[in-house]
Amino acid sequence: MATSNNTTPVTPSTTTRTRRPTQGQQALPAITLALWRWRQDWLLLFLTGIGILASIVILTLAPLLSLVTTTAGLRDLLTTPATNAQLQFATSSQAISRSEINSIQQQFDPLFQHFLHGSLSTQPILATQLAGLTVTQPVPNHPGDQANLYSYDIPQILAHTTLLEGRLPANTSTSALEAILTPATARQLHVQVGSTLTLQLSFTTSINDLNTTQFFSAPLAINIVGLFQPLAHDPFWQGQNYDPLPESPWTLSSLLVSNTGLLNSSEQITAHYHSSTLFTSQGYSQSWIYRLDPRRISAPQLTDLIAALNALQANIAHRNDQIQNANANAATLSAPYLQKISLSGVTFSSLYAQSILDQYRSRMAVQQIPVTILVLQIVALLLFFVALMADLLIDRQLSTIAMLRSRGASGQQVFGSLLTQSIVLSALALCAGLPLALLLAIFVARMILPATSQNALDAITQAPLQAILQAAPYGLLAALIAILALAIALARTLRLDVLASRRETARSTYRPLWLRLNLDLIAALLALLGYVVSLYITSIGNLLNTQTNTLVATPLALIAPLFLLLAIVLLFLRFFSPLLRASARVAARSRGASSMLALAQMSRAPQQATRMTLLLALATAFALFTLIFTASQQ
C-alpha cells in the first residue's frame, strides 16, 4: 500500500510592527497629567506664578520707570534755565534790506528744519542790531554819544517787558520809526514819551564804496512812544538790560524798535537814493533764535538729537569757512553780503567743554550702573523664590512622580507634564506682567516726580504699546530664567523611583550645588578682593578723573557687599546641618518629644529649612541694603 505524503504548505507568518507614537501623541499624556496635577496642587502653583509675575513686573518696571525719570531729567535740563533750549544762529552783514534778511533765512532755515525736524517748538525769533549811530538831537551830554538800535517782532516781546509809560512801537508800516527805551536811557538822552530823537546814519548805496570815503549821511528820526523795563533775569534778552553804558569819552545808549519799522525806514532812505540796498560800515547783525521743544524730546531720542546737533554745527561751520574763503578771494561781496555766520548755545559742544546733552548722557550711563545692579539683585531674589517654590512643588509631588515612574511612565512624560505647568505659569505671568508693569510705572512716576515734571509720563502714555514692546525683552528674559530654574529643579526627579523617594524623604543624601562647588569660599574671596580694589581706588581717587572713579568704584561698592552677604550666609549654611544634629541630641535629653522629633527630621532632611533660612536672610539683607543705598544717594 502506497502511502502518500500530504505536505501542508506553510505560509510565512506576517510580523505586526507597532507604530511609534508621534510627538503630538506623546504630548497628550503629558498635558493630561499636568491638568490633573494642577487640580491637586493649585495653591503651590498659584504662589509660584505670583513669584514669576513679580520678577517679570520688576524687571520690566525698571526700564519703563527709567525711561520716564530720564525723560523728566532731560526736560528739566532744557527748561532750567530756559536758555538751555535756545539755539542762536547769528549772521554779520553790511547790507540792510528786507530782501537780504529773507534770502538769509531761506538759505539757512531749511538746515534747521532738516536736522531738527520734530524737535523745534515754534518759528524762530528774529532779532537785529544796528550799531554805532551818532546822536545829534537833542544835544548829547558828550560829543560823539552813540546809540544802538535793537529790533524784534513786537508781539514776541509782550511777555518779556514791563511797560511803564506810553505804548509799544507799532509793528506795521508807519511814516516814522518808533522806539521805546528804559527810564535811565531817557534821562541820559534828555527825552520823554512823545519826544523825537535824531540819529545820524552813515551809509553807501554800493558795496564797492565801503572802502572809500564816498559815504552819505542821513538823519534817522525816531519817535519815543514808551518807557519800559525788561524783566529781570529773563533769558529772552540774552543779558541785555538796555541801560546806557559809559564808554569814555562818550556814552552808548540802547533803543528798542520793531523789525518792520527799522526795515521800512531803511527802505525809505534807499528809495530816496534810487537804490535797493543800504550798506553801512557801522555793522548790521541778525540773529535767529530757535528753541528746542522739551515736550517733543524723550530719553530714547537723546542720542539722535546729539547727533543731529553735531551735524548741524558741522554744517554751519563748513558754510562759515566757505563764506570766509569767498570773501578773501573775491574783489567785492555778493548778495546776501554775509561776512560771518555762527551757531551758539549750550547744547553745542566746543573745544573746551561738552554740551549739556553730552554731559547728561554720560551722567545717565553712570546712574544706570547702581540701578541695574539693585534691580538684578531683586530679580535674583525673586527667581530664587521661584526655585524654592518649584522645589516645594516637586517635594509635594515626589511620591506621585516616583509611583508613575515605577508603573511605566516614561521620564519624558513626567518631565513634560511638570515642564508644561511651568511654561503655562510663565506665559500667563508674562501676559499679565507687561501691562501691569506699565500701570505700575505710571503710578510710581506720578508719586515720585514733581508736578512740573509730570509731562514726562507721555514718554510711555502716548504710545503704550510701543513702550510695552520695548520693555518686553526684559520680561521675556525673566520668564525664560524662571522656566530654566524650574526645569533644573525638575531634572533631578527623573531618576527617582518609589524606594529612592522613600530613602530621600527619610534621610537626604543630596548635597547642594553650592556646597559641592564650595561657592561660599569663592564668594568670600571675591568679596575680599572687591573690598581691596575699592579701598585702593578710594586711596588714589585724586589721581583718577571723576568718570573713571565713578564707573569703577560704584559697581565695586555695590557688588562687594553682595558677595560678602552670600559668603556669610553660605558659610552659616555649611555648618547648619551639624548644628541641627547637635540640637537634636540636646533635645533628645529633654522630656518633650515634639522638639526632638522636629529637630531630628530637620537634621536628616535639611533642604527645606536651609532654603527658607537662605530666602529670609537674603530678603532681609537686600531690603536693608536697598534702603541704606537710597538714603546715602539722596
XYZ file of C-alpha atoms in Angstrom:
634
model
C 0.000 0.000 0.000
C 1.334 3.224 -1.047
C 1.466 5.993 1.400
C 1.168 9.450 0.128
C 2.957 12.305 1.867
C 0.489 15.100 2.248
C 2.508 18.169 2.912
C 0.712 21.166 4.200
C 2.049 24.348 2.724
C 3.493 26.652 5.353
C 2.607 30.243 4.832
C 5.115 32.716 6.181
C 3.909 34.443 9.260
C 3.461 38.173 8.954
C 5.006 40.265 11.774
C 2.947 43.181 13.005
C 5.038 46.365 13.651
C 3.981 48.652 16.422
C 3.801 52.238 15.329
C 5.732 54.604 17.478
C 3.639 57.433 18.815
C 4.176 60.770 17.251
C 5.294 63.837 19.172
C 1.724 65.074 19.358
C 0.571 61.716 20.780
C 3.412 61.804 23.309
C 2.468 65.320 24.351
C -1.172 64.483 25.087
C -0.458 62.307 28.203
C 1.925 64.992 29.490
C -0.742 67.681 29.117
C -3.397 65.440 30.707
C -1.094 64.686 33.626
C -0.291 68.382 34.020
C -4.003 69.268 34.194
C -4.594 66.507 36.748
C -1.747 67.722 38.957
C -2.972 71.316 38.549
C -6.187 70.410 40.369
C -4.188 68.732 43.111
C -1.551 71.436 43.741
C -3.200 74.649 42.564
C -2.173 76.632 45.665
C 1.553 75.968 45.262
C 1.292 76.616 41.535
C -0.509 79.876 42.255
C 2.243 81.023 44.653
C 4.909 80.029 42.122
C 3.094 82.016 39.452
C 2.961 85.023 41.793
C 6.752 84.834 42.202
C 7.277 84.619 38.431
C 4.842 87.514 37.928
C 6.700 89.642 40.484
C 10.058 89.003 38.823
C 8.645 89.877 35.392
C 6.959 93.045 36.699
C 10.066 94.304 38.491
C 12.441 93.532 35.628
C 10.037 95.209 33.162
C 9.271 98.090 35.510
C 12.937 99.112 35.722
C 13.357 100.198 32.048
C 9.903 101.801 31.931
C 10.475 103.828 35.085
C 13.997 104.661 33.961
C 12.568 105.926 30.667
C 10.180 108.262 32.482
C 12.680 109.572 35.028
C 15.456 110.159 32.497
C 12.985 111.921 30.207
C 11.912 114.116 33.130
C 15.539 114.913 33.918
C 16.271 115.725 30.280
C 13.305 118.073 30.008
C 14.194 119.770 33.289
C 17.695 120.273 31.916
C 16.307 122.010 28.815
C 13.920 124.238 30.753
C 16.036 125.278 33.756
C 17.189 127.803 32.760
C 15.189 128.451 29.620
C 18.306 129.491 27.685
C 19.444 125.854 27.662
C 16.927 125.114 24.915
C 17.930 128.096 22.748
C 19.925 127.759 19.528
C 21.178 131.126 18.265
C 22.121 131.442 14.615
C 23.926 134.768 14.205
C 24.986 136.456 10.968
C 27.056 139.558 10.342
C 26.344 141.677 7.263
C 26.848 145.198 5.954
C 23.608 145.285 3.982
C 20.291 146.458 5.432
C 17.415 145.178 3.330
C 14.266 143.138 3.761
C 15.187 141.037 0.763
C 18.624 140.268 2.219
C 17.120 139.066 5.504
C 14.612 136.883 3.656
C 17.417 135.495 1.483
C 19.496 134.536 4.528
C 16.523 132.891 6.234
C 15.533 130.959 3.106
C 19.102 129.742 2.765
C 19.703 128.504 6.320
C 16.286 127.785 7.840
C 15.910 124.520 5.845
C 19.079 123.263 7.548
C 17.491 123.601 10.983
C 14.263 122.009 9.784
C 16.190 119.146 8.177
C 18.405 118.254 11.129
C 15.989 119.095 13.954
C 12.689 118.132 12.377
C 10.168 117.436 15.123
C 12.341 118.865 17.927
C 11.804 122.614 17.385
C 8.994 124.447 19.132
C 7.845 127.419 17.052
C 9.089 129.750 14.360
C 12.453 131.353 15.159
C 12.652 134.797 16.755
C 14.402 137.382 14.548
C 16.476 139.965 16.388
C 18.635 142.562 14.593
C 21.139 145.143 15.754
C 22.258 148.317 14.007
C 25.213 149.666 15.936
C 27.127 152.922 16.176
C 24.579 155.619 15.210
C 25.594 159.139 16.317
C 23.157 161.084 18.496
C 22.503 164.601 17.119
C 19.188 165.769 18.622
C 18.603 166.504 21.467
C 22.130 167.786 22.043
C 24.041 164.982 23.810
C 25.949 165.376 27.047
C 29.179 164.384 25.330
C 30.048 164.963 21.687
C 30.055 161.644 19.884
C 27.441 159.915 22.047
C 26.133 156.891 20.155
C 23.094 154.640 20.167
C 22.389 151.062 19.143
C 19.060 150.039 17.640
C 17.736 146.601 18.633
C 14.709 145.329 16.757
C 12.248 142.482 17.441
C 8.825 141.492 16.270
C 6.766 143.377 18.861
C 4.238 140.561 19.642
C 7.177 138.362 20.704
C 8.346 140.769 23.436
C 4.984 141.296 25.156
C 5.575 138.608 27.780
C 9.119 139.781 28.495
C 8.658 143.506 29.183
C 7.044 145.731 31.777
C 5.582 148.809 30.087
C 5.984 151.779 32.446
C 4.576 154.580 30.289
C 3.154 155.051 26.817
C 2.795 152.134 24.418
C 4.865 149.663 22.439
C 6.151 150.517 18.942
C 3.750 149.817 16.111
C 4.527 146.613 14.241
C 3.088 147.957 10.983
C 4.199 150.406 8.312
C 4.344 153.944 9.664
C 5.836 157.172 8.399
C 8.338 157.402 11.266
C 10.380 154.906 13.244
C 9.028 154.346 16.783
C 11.087 153.223 19.770
C 10.847 152.506 23.491
C 13.662 152.843 25.997
C 14.353 152.470 29.693
C 13.954 155.421 32.089
C 17.736 155.566 32.611
C 18.319 155.834 28.859
C 15.602 158.503 28.556
C 17.338 160.606 31.212
C 20.675 160.164 29.505
C 19.271 161.309 26.133
C 17.040 164.077 27.630
C 13.887 162.647 26.028
C 10.467 161.557 27.232
C 7.388 159.928 25.799
C 6.342 161.968 22.770
C 9.837 163.354 22.084
C 11.696 162.888 18.813
C 15.265 161.588 18.778
C 17.505 162.142 15.767
C 20.376 159.782 14.944
C 22.899 160.195 12.158
C 23.287 157.214 9.830
C 26.318 156.909 7.507
C 25.846 154.613 4.514
C 26.564 153.945 0.869
C 24.409 152.609 -1.899
C 27.125 150.376 -3.386
C 29.172 147.640 -1.774
C 32.226 148.898 -3.675
C 32.146 152.255 -1.828
C 32.547 150.787 1.664
C 36.339 151.060 1.465
C 36.228 154.635 0.183
C 35.213 157.982 1.640
C 32.098 158.264 -0.555
C 29.600 157.960 2.290
C 26.194 159.536 2.516
C 24.781 160.813 5.762
C 21.076 160.878 6.533
C 19.164 161.765 9.693
C 17.067 158.982 11.184
C 14.117 160.419 13.131
C 12.785 158.238 15.936
C 9.598 158.889 17.884
C 9.765 157.880 21.559
C 6.414 156.187 22.239
C 7.014 154.495 25.604
C 9.208 153.674 28.553
C 9.756 150.038 29.504
C 11.821 147.790 31.718
C 12.896 144.312 30.596
C 12.029 141.553 33.032
C 14.952 140.824 35.312
C 16.906 137.629 34.628
C 14.765 136.884 31.594
C 16.815 134.746 29.159
C 14.891 136.242 26.246
C 17.062 139.387 26.375
C 20.344 137.431 26.413
C 21.807 139.533 29.213
C 20.908 142.936 27.701
C 19.256 145.431 30.110
C 19.009 148.418 27.677
C 20.515 150.885 30.163
C 23.209 153.337 28.942
C 26.825 152.203 29.055
C 29.528 154.809 29.752
C 32.207 154.494 27.089
C 34.951 157.075 27.638
C 34.760 159.755 26.278
C 31.137 159.130 25.163
C 28.044 157.154 26.187
C 26.342 154.262 24.369
C 22.551 154.079 24.597
C 20.177 151.294 23.548
C 16.749 151.678 21.918
C 14.181 149.006 21.131
C 12.325 149.256 17.794
C 10.287 146.878 15.672
C 11.715 144.846 12.812
C 9.106 146.227 10.437
C 9.754 149.848 11.442
C 13.533 149.581 11.012
C 13.242 147.928 7.606
C 10.645 150.480 6.466
C 12.934 153.362 7.464
C 15.883 151.811 5.622
C 13.726 151.293 2.512
C 12.643 154.948 2.590
C 16.296 156.046 2.648
C 17.343 153.680 -0.154
C 14.349 154.759 -2.280
C 15.391 158.379 -1.881
C 18.831 157.497 -3.267
C 17.384 155.245 -6.001
C 18.968 152.076 -4.596
C 17.669 148.694 -3.440
C 20.045 148.036 -0.531
C 21.628 150.200 2.118
C 25.249 149.415 3.081
C 26.681 150.625 6.373
C 30.104 150.381 7.953
C 28.691 150.579 11.487
C 27.816 146.884 11.430
C 24.444 145.211 10.984
C 23.798 141.805 12.527
C 20.850 139.442 12.514
C 20.123 136.608 14.929
C 17.551 133.868 14.514
C 16.806 132.296 17.897
C 15.484 128.758 17.551
C 14.177 126.853 20.530
C 14.031 123.143 21.213
C 10.671 121.894 22.438
C 11.339 119.753 25.544
C 7.873 118.176 25.316
C 8.847 116.620 21.986
C 12.095 115.155 23.310
C 12.376 111.962 25.341
C 15.324 109.982 26.646
C 15.464 107.416 23.772
C 15.811 110.331 21.325
C 18.792 111.843 23.154
C 21.490 110.117 21.110
C 19.794 111.009 17.809
C 19.318 114.614 18.993
C 23.000 114.951 19.901
C 23.996 113.531 16.518
C 21.642 115.961 14.735
C 23.000 118.968 16.666
C 26.580 117.922 15.927
C 25.771 117.538 12.239
C 24.082 120.968 12.170
C 27.043 122.555 13.942
C 29.495 120.975 11.497
C 27.396 122.119 8.528
C 27.234 125.735 9.765
C 30.988 125.741 10.473
C 31.641 124.460 6.949
C 29.389 127.145 5.469
C 31.207 129.800 7.505
C 34.576 128.609 6.144
C 33.199 128.819 2.613
C 31.991 132.391 3.256
C 35.351 133.435 4.700
C 37.267 131.939 1.772
C 34.908 133.504 -0.772
C 35.213 136.928 0.863
C 39.013 136.663 0.980
C 39.292 135.722 -2.702
C 36.568 137.983 -4.131
C 37.104 141.616 -5.026
C 33.611 142.529 -3.789
C 30.983 140.754 -1.701
C 27.904 139.319 -3.363
C 24.367 139.035 -2.047
C 23.411 138.392 0.689
C 26.715 140.125 1.639
C 27.478 137.840 4.584
C 30.723 138.345 6.450
C 30.349 135.687 9.134
C 27.852 133.155 10.451
C 27.951 131.340 13.769
C 25.944 128.957 15.884
C 25.873 129.164 19.673
C 24.102 127.532 22.597
C 24.892 125.257 25.499
C 23.530 122.285 23.557
C 26.552 122.509 21.224
C 29.970 121.128 22.163
C 33.125 123.176 21.821
C 36.847 122.581 22.072
C 36.763 123.491 25.751
C 33.539 121.952 27.057
C 30.998 119.256 26.304
C 27.424 120.191 25.578
C 24.911 119.835 28.384
C 23.295 116.976 26.450
C 26.582 115.052 26.244
C 27.125 115.610 29.949
C 23.614 114.406 30.725
C 24.071 111.289 28.587
C 27.288 110.456 30.447
C 25.524 111.014 33.761
C 22.683 108.743 32.645
C 25.154 105.955 31.853
C 26.768 106.310 35.266
C 23.444 106.335 37.100
C 22.260 103.216 35.292
C 25.022 101.152 36.919
C 23.746 101.127 40.533
C 20.120 100.930 39.394
C 20.857 97.901 37.219
C 22.781 96.176 39.989
C 19.987 96.713 42.505
C 17.333 95.508 40.050
C 19.337 92.392 39.236
C 19.712 91.635 42.933
C 15.966 91.944 43.486
C 15.162 89.823 40.431
C 17.700 87.198 41.511
C 15.993 87.058 44.902
C 12.593 86.618 43.250
C 13.906 83.890 40.969
C 15.374 82.160 43.999
C 11.890 82.305 45.489
C 10.548 80.758 42.269
C 13.127 77.955 42.513
C 12.190 77.439 46.175
C 8.513 77.149 45.268
C 9.443 74.720 42.490
C 11.293 72.546 44.993
C 8.285 72.635 47.322
C 6.050 71.703 44.414
C 8.298 68.811 43.454
C 8.633 67.611 47.041
C 4.849 67.551 47.280
C 4.620 65.538 44.065
C 7.658 63.360 44.783
C 5.725 60.258 45.755
C 3.390 60.621 42.784
C 6.320 61.068 40.397
C 8.091 58.018 41.813
C 4.902 55.935 41.585
C 4.340 56.942 37.955
C 7.943 56.098 37.096
C 7.615 52.691 38.798
C 4.406 51.926 36.869
C 5.919 52.538 33.465
C 5.546 56.242 32.810
C 8.455 57.495 30.772
C 10.749 60.202 32.088
C 9.813 62.313 29.075
C 6.131 62.187 30.021
C 6.743 63.051 33.674
C 9.192 65.812 32.826
C 6.884 67.143 30.096
C 3.903 67.321 32.448
C 5.845 69.293 35.047
C 7.511 71.495 32.447
C 4.111 72.201 30.898
C 2.985 73.600 34.222
C 5.999 75.935 34.394
C 5.593 77.090 30.778
C 1.890 77.838 31.281
C 2.651 79.713 34.518
C 5.409 81.762 32.871
C 3.261 82.531 29.820
C 0.322 83.692 31.947
C 2.677 85.743 34.157
C 4.265 87.340 31.077
C 0.908 88.283 29.548
C -0.281 89.809 32.819
C 3.072 91.267 33.884
C 3.756 93.536 30.889
C 0.599 95.702 31.152
C 0.796 95.545 34.958
C 4.372 96.889 34.821
C 3.210 99.763 32.597
C 0.420 100.700 35.017
C 2.773 100.404 37.976
C 5.356 102.598 36.223
C 2.731 105.306 35.669
C 1.621 105.093 39.294
C 5.153 105.199 40.731
C 6.188 108.023 38.395
C 3.210 110.129 39.492
C 4.252 109.577 43.097
C 7.960 110.413 42.778
C 8.000 113.106 40.093
C 7.255 116.744 40.964
C 4.262 118.459 39.375
C 6.475 120.317 36.880
C 7.851 117.036 35.536
C 4.602 115.093 35.214
C 4.595 115.668 31.444
C 7.434 113.130 31.190
C 4.760 110.432 31.520
C 3.874 110.973 27.877
C 7.074 109.053 27.040
C 5.096 105.880 27.806
C 1.454 107.020 27.774
C 1.385 108.436 24.243
C 2.474 105.100 22.781
C 1.813 102.454 25.473
C 2.043 99.520 23.085
C 5.436 100.665 21.838
C 6.639 101.148 25.435
C 5.489 97.632 26.344
C 7.217 96.166 23.285
C 10.450 97.969 24.164
C 10.369 96.545 27.694
C 9.067 93.112 26.619
C 12.556 91.549 26.177
C 13.252 92.136 29.878
C 10.017 90.404 30.881
C 10.668 87.576 28.418
C 14.137 87.138 29.907
C 12.657 86.845 33.405
C 10.111 84.278 32.159
C 12.799 82.194 30.420
C 15.011 82.265 33.519
C 12.041 81.143 35.613
C 11.351 78.252 33.203
C 15.040 77.327 33.289
C 15.076 77.372 37.097
C 12.004 75.147 37.192
C 13.474 72.787 34.593
C 16.700 72.403 36.584
C 14.706 71.630 39.707
C 12.641 69.076 37.769
C 15.577 67.303 36.163
C 16.786 65.591 39.345
C 13.375 63.970 39.949
C 13.509 61.805 36.813
C 15.946 59.347 38.378
C 13.754 58.614 41.411
C 11.600 55.526 41.935
C 9.479 54.565 44.946
C 12.356 53.206 47.034
C 14.670 56.120 46.217
C 11.881 58.560 47.026
C 11.284 56.984 50.438
C 15.026 56.942 51.240
C 15.358 60.602 50.200
C 12.391 61.566 52.364
C 13.681 59.648 55.397
C 17.321 60.763 55.189
C 18.529 63.157 52.497
C 21.751 62.300 50.677
C 21.552 65.193 48.236
C 24.304 67.796 48.556
C 23.506 71.251 47.166
C 25.458 72.537 44.184
C 26.945 75.445 46.129
C 28.285 73.021 48.725
C 29.801 70.721 46.116
C 31.495 73.664 44.327
C 32.484 75.473 47.560
C 30.757 78.624 46.353
C 30.805 80.074 49.870
C 34.593 80.158 49.870
C 34.648 81.603 46.343
C 32.158 84.315 47.327
C 34.286 85.193 50.364
C 37.396 85.537 48.202
C 35.526 87.713 45.662
C 34.168 89.954 48.432
C 37.634 90.346 49.937
C 39.109 91.116 46.515
C 36.351 93.669 45.802
C 36.955 95.482 49.075
C 40.711 95.586 48.481
C 40.269 97.039 44.988
C 37.642 99.510 46.264
C 39.949 100.725 49.042
C 42.804 101.063 46.549
C 40.693 103.133 44.142
C 39.493 105.315 47.019
C 43.080 105.938 48.141
C 44.155 107.048 44.659
C 40.848 108.779 43.820
C 42.542 112.153 43.412
C 44.698 110.700 40.627
C 41.713 109.499 38.580
C 39.134 111.553 36.755
C 35.603 111.666 38.067
C 34.076 109.449 35.388
C 36.651 106.656 35.788
C 36.325 106.767 39.557
C 32.533 106.546 39.323
C 32.440 103.792 36.709
C 34.794 101.571 38.715
C 34.201 102.461 42.359
C 30.383 102.461 42.266
C 29.949 98.885 40.932
C 32.549 97.589 43.380
C 30.825 99.342 46.279
C 27.577 97.579 45.331
C 28.872 94.152 44.297
C 31.367 93.586 47.115
C 28.667 93.662 49.877
C 26.577 91.241 47.827
C 29.356 88.649 47.709
C 30.116 89.260 51.378
C 26.459 88.602 52.215
C 26.416 85.397 50.154
C 29.659 84.248 51.737
C 28.357 84.792 55.280
C 25.023 83.087 54.594
C 26.564 80.113 52.775
C 29.249 79.679 55.426
C 26.492 79.595 58.017
C 24.542 77.018 55.993
C 27.682 74.866 55.687
C 27.548 74.362 59.450
C 23.744 74.400 59.625
C 23.306 70.594 59.377
C 25.840 69.804 62.147
C 24.166 72.455 64.260
C 20.774 70.792 63.727
C 22.175 67.380 64.673
C 23.710 68.802 67.837
C 20.397 70.489 68.685
C 18.566 67.181 68.117
C 20.894 65.389 70.552
C 20.317 68.093 73.152
C 16.531 67.884 72.590
C 16.638 64.083 72.982
C 17.686 64.522 76.594
C 14.617 66.577 77.412
C 11.226 65.148 78.304
C 9.303 66.611 75.353
C 9.132 64.538 72.165
C 7.877 67.147 69.717
C 11.028 69.289 69.666
C 13.226 66.204 69.464
C 11.256 64.755 66.537
C 11.166 68.086 64.684
C 14.918 68.690 65.048
C 15.720 65.084 64.178
C 13.658 65.272 60.994
C 15.224 68.625 60.045
C 18.738 67.261 60.628
C 18.012 64.226 58.422
C 16.387 66.240 55.564
C 17.508 69.871 55.982
C 16.729 71.086 52.456
C 13.536 72.965 53.254
C 14.918 74.565 56.407
C 18.064 75.587 54.506
C 16.073 77.131 51.676
C 13.752 79.063 53.964
C 16.670 80.336 56.040
C 18.530 81.449 52.936
C 15.428 83.142 51.499
C 14.706 85.001 54.743
C 18.337 86.107 55.129
C 18.628 87.335 51.536
C 15.288 89.173 51.619
C 16.161 90.955 54.875
C 19.680 91.834 53.760
C 18.600 93.115 50.329
C 15.848 95.259 51.869
C 18.255 96.854 54.348
C 20.911 97.278 51.673
C 18.492 98.994 49.271
C 17.208 101.378 51.969
C 20.744 102.305 53.067
C 21.891 102.835 49.476
C 18.868 105.015 48.636
C 19.349 107.133 51.765
C 23.062 107.608 51.081
C 22.429 108.536 47.440
C 19.859 111.160 48.450
